[in-house]
CSV table of C-alpha atoms in Angstrom, one decimal:
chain,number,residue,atom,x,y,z
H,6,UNK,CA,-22.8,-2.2,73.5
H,7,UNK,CA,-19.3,-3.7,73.4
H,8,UNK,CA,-15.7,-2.6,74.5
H,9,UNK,CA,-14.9,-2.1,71.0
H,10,UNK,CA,-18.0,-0.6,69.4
H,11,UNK,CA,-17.9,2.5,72.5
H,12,UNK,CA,-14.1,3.0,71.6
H,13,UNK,CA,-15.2,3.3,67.6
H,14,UNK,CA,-17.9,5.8,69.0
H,15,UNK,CA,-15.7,8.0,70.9
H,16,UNK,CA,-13.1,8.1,67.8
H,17,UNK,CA,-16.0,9.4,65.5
H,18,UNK,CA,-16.9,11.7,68.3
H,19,UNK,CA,-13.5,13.5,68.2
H,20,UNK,CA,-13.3,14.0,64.6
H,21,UNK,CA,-14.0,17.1,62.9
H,22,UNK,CA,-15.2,17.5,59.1
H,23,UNK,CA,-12.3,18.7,57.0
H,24,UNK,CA,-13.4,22.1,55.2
H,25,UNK,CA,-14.6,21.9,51.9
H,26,UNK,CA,-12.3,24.4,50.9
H,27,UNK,CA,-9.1,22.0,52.5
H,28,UNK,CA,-10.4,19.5,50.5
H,29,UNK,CA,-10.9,21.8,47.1
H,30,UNK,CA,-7.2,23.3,48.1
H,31,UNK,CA,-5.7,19.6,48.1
H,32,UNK,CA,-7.3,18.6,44.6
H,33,UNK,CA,-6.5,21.7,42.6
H,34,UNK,CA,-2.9,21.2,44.1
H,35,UNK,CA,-2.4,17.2,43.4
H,36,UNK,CA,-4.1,18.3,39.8
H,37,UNK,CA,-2.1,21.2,39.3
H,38,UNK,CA,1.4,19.3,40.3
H,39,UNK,CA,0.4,16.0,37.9
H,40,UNK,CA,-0.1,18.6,34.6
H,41,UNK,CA,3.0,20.6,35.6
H,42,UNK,CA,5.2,17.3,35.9
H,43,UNK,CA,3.4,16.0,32.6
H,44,UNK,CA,4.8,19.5,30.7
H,45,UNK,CA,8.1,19.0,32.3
H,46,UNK,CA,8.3,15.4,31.1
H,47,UNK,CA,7.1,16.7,27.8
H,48,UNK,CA,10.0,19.5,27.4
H,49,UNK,CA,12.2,16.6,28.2
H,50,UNK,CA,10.7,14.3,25.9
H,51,UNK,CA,11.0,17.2,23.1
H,52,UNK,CA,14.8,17.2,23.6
H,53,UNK,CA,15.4,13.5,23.7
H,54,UNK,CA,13.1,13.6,20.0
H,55,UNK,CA,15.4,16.4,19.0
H,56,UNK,CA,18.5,14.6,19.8
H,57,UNK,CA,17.8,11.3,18.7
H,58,UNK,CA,16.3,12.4,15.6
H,59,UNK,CA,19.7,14.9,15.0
H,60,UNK,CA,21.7,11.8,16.3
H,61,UNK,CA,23.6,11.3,13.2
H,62,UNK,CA,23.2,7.7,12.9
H,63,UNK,CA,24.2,7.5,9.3
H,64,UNK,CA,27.6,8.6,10.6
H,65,UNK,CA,27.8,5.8,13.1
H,66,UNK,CA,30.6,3.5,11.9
H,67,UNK,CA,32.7,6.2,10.5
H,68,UNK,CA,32.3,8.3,14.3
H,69,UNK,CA,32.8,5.5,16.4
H,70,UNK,CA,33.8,2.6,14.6
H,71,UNK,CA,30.4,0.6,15.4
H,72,UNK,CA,26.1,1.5,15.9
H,73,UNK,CA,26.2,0.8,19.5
H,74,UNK,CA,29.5,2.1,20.8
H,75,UNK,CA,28.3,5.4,18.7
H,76,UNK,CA,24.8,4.7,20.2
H,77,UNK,CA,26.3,4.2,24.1
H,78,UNK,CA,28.5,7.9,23.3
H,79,UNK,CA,25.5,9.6,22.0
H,80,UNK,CA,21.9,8.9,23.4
H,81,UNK,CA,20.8,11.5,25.1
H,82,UNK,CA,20.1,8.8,28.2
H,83,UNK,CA,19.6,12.1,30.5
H,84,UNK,CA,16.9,13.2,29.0
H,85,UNK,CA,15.5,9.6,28.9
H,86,UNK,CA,15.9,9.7,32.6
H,87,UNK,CA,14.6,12.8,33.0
H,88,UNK,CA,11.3,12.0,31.1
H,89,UNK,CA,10.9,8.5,32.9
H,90,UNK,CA,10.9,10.7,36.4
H,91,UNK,CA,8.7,13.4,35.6
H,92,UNK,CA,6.3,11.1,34.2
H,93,UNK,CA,6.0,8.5,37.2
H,94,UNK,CA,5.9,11.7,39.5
H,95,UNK,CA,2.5,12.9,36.9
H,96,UNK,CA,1.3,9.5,37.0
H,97,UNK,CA,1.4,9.7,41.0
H,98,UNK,CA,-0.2,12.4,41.3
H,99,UNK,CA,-3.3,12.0,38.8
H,100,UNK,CA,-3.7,9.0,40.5
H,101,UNK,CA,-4.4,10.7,43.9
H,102,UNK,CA,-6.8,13.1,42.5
H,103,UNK,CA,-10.3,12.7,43.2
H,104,UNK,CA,-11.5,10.5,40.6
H,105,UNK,CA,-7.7,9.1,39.6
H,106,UNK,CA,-8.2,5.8,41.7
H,107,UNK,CA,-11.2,5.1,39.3
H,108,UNK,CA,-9.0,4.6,36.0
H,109,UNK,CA,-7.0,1.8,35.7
H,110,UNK,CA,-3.7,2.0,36.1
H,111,UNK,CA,-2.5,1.0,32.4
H,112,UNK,CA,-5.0,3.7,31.2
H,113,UNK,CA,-3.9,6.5,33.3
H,114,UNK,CA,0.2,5.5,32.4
H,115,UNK,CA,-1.1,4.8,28.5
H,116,UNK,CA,-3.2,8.1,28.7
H,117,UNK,CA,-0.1,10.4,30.1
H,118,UNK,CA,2.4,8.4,27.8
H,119,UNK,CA,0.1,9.7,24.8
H,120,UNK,CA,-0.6,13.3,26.2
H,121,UNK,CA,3.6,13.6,26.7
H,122,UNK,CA,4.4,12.4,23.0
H,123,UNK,CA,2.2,14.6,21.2
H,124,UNK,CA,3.5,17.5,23.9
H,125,UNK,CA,6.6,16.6,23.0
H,126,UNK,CA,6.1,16.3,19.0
H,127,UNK,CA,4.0,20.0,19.3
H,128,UNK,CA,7.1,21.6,21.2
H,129,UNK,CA,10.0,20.2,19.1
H,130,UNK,CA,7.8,21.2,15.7
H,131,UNK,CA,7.9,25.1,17.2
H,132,UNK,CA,11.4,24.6,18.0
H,133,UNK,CA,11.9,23.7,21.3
H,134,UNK,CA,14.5,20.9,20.9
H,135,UNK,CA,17.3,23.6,19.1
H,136,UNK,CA,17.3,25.2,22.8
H,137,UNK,CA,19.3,22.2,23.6
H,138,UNK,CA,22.1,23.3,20.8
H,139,UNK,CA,22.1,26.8,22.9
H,140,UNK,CA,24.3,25.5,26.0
H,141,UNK,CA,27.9,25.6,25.4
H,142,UNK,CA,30.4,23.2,25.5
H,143,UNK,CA,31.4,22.0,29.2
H,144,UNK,CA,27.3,21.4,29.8
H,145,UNK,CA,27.5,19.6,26.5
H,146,UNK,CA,28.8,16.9,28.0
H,147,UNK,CA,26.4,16.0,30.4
H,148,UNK,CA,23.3,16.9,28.1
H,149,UNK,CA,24.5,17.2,24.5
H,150,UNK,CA,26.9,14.6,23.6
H,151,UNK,CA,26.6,15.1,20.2
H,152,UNK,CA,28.1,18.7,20.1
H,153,UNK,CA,31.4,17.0,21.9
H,154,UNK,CA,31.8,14.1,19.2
H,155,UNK,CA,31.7,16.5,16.4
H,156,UNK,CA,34.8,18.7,17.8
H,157,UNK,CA,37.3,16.1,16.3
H,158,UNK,CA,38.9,17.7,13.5
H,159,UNK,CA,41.7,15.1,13.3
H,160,UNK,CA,39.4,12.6,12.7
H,161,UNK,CA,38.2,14.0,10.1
H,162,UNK,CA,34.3,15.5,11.8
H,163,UNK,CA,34.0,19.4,13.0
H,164,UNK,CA,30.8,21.8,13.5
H,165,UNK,CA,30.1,25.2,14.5
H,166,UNK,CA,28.6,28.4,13.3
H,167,UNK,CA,29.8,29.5,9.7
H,168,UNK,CA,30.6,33.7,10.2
H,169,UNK,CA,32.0,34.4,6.5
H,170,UNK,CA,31.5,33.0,3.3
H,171,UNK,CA,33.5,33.2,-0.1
H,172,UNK,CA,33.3,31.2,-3.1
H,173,UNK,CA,35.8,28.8,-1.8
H,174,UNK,CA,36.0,28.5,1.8
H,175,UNK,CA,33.9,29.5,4.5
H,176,UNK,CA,35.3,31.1,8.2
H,177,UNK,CA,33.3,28.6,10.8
H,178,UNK,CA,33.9,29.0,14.7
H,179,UNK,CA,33.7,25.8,16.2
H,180,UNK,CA,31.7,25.0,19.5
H,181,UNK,CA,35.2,25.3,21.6
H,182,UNK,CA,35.4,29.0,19.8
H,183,UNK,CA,38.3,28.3,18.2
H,184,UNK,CA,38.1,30.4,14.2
H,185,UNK,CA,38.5,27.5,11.4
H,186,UNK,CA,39.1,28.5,7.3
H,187,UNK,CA,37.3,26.0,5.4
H,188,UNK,CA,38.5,24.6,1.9
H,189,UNK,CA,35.1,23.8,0.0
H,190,UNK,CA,35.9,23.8,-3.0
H,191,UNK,CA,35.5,19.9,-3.8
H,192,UNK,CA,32.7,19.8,-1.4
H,193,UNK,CA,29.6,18.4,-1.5
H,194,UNK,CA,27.8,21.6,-0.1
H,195,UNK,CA,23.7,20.9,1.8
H,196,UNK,CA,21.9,24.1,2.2
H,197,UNK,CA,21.7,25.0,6.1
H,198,UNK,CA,20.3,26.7,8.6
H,199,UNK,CA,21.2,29.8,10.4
H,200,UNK,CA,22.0,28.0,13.6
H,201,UNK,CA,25.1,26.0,12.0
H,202,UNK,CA,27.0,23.1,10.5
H,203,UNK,CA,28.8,20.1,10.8
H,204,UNK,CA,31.5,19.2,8.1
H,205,UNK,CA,33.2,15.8,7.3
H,206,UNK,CA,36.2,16.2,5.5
H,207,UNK,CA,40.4,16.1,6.6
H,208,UNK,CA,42.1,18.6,8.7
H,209,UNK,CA,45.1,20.5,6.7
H,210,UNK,CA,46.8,22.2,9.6
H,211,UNK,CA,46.2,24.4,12.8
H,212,UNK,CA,43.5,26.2,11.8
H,213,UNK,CA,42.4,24.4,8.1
H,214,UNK,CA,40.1,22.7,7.3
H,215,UNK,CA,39.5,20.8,3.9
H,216,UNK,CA,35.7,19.5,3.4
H,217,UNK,CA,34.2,16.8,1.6
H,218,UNK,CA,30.6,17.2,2.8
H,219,UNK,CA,29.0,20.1,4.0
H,220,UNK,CA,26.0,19.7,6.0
H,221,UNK,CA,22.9,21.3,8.1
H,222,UNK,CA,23.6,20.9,11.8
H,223,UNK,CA,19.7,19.8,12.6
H,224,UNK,CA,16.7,18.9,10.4
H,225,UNK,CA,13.7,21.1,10.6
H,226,UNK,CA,10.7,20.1,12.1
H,227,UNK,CA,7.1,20.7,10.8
H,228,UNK,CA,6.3,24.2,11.7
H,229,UNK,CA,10.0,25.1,12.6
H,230,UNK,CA,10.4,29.1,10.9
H,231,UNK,CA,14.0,28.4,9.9
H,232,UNK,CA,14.8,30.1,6.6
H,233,UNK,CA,17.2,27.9,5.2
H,234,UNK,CA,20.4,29.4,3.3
H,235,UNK,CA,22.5,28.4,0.6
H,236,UNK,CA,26.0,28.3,0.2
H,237,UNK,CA,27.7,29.3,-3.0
């Protein structure tokens, strides 16, 4: 017997089986880390759906003067970020589970990718992505951009929640708080949703607003329960 195959001998000597319930412990945990990542990336995913498809691209040009100077102000690139992290942490983890180094690793990414975008379309169809709408003004910044372009009365774009309605004019809190009148009586009026609307139109003064175009703050999703509401 050689030097080296007595020094391999005494190393197996010294170790000790791990405990099938270590090992049961450590699976279950790697598993239960990669699905909990994969819903994480999957709420994020179903906000960066809802923003992009609430984006407002048609209003591009006329917000920003050009597609991608609007499209730099207004991706939600957080939430991009945010889904690209959660799911490379998922991915890690399935692959250390006890049969993960089988797959190939463009299946396991492709199979995850899949599994978070039908996550994502199932949350944002129930309603998830208006959650997003919920955070107020100063957070808006970092994680809704598009709630801070659409507080610019002077330029002619302004949103909020609309508290009182007449025949001609509407009372509409914007996102800052601030209590708006609303001349719509040569506006082009979209029924809406509970949760708001944005308005194009020209400011009159302090507090007045005249509107050209009335519309829903966010489209509804499939199975969204939004009752929509119209407006005289």
């Amino acid at each position: 017997m050689t030097n080296l195959d007595k020094q391999i001998l005494d190393q197996i000597k010294d170790l000790k089986p791990i405990a099938k319930w270590k090992f049961l412990f450590k699976n279950y945990l790697i598993w239960s880390l990669g699905i909990l990542f994969l819903i994480f990336s999957s709420f994020a995913c179903a906000l960066l759906l809802y923003l992009v498809i609430n984006n407002d691209w048609e209003h591009s040009k006329l917000i920003a003067g050009s597609f991608w100077d609007y499209w730099i102000a207004s991706f939600p690139h957080i939430w991009f970020v945010f889904t690209v992290v959660f799911l490379i942490i998922s991915y890690q983890n399935f692959k250390h589970t006890e049969k993960g180094y089988r797959i190939r690793h463009r299946k396991l990414i492709t199979i995850n990718i899949l599994t978070i975008l039908f996550l994502a379309f199932v949350f944002c169809s129930f309603g998830l992505g208006n959650a997003i709408d919920a955070i107020d003004l100063e957070q808006s910044k970092i994680f809704n951009q598009r709630k801070v372009l659409w507080i610019n009365p002077d330029k002619g774009f302004l949103a909020g929640e609309v508290i009182e309605k007449n025949e001609d004019s509407l009372k509409l809190i914007d996102f800052e708080g601030k209590l708006w009148t609303i001349d719509v009586i040569e506006a082009n009026i979209t029924p809406y949703t509970e949760e708001g609307v944005k308005i194009l139109g020209n400011q009159v003064s302090e507090d007045t607003f005249k509107a050209k175009e009335v519309l829903p703050w966010s489209r509804i999703f499939l199975f969204e329960k939004d009752f929509l509401k119209e407006l005289p």
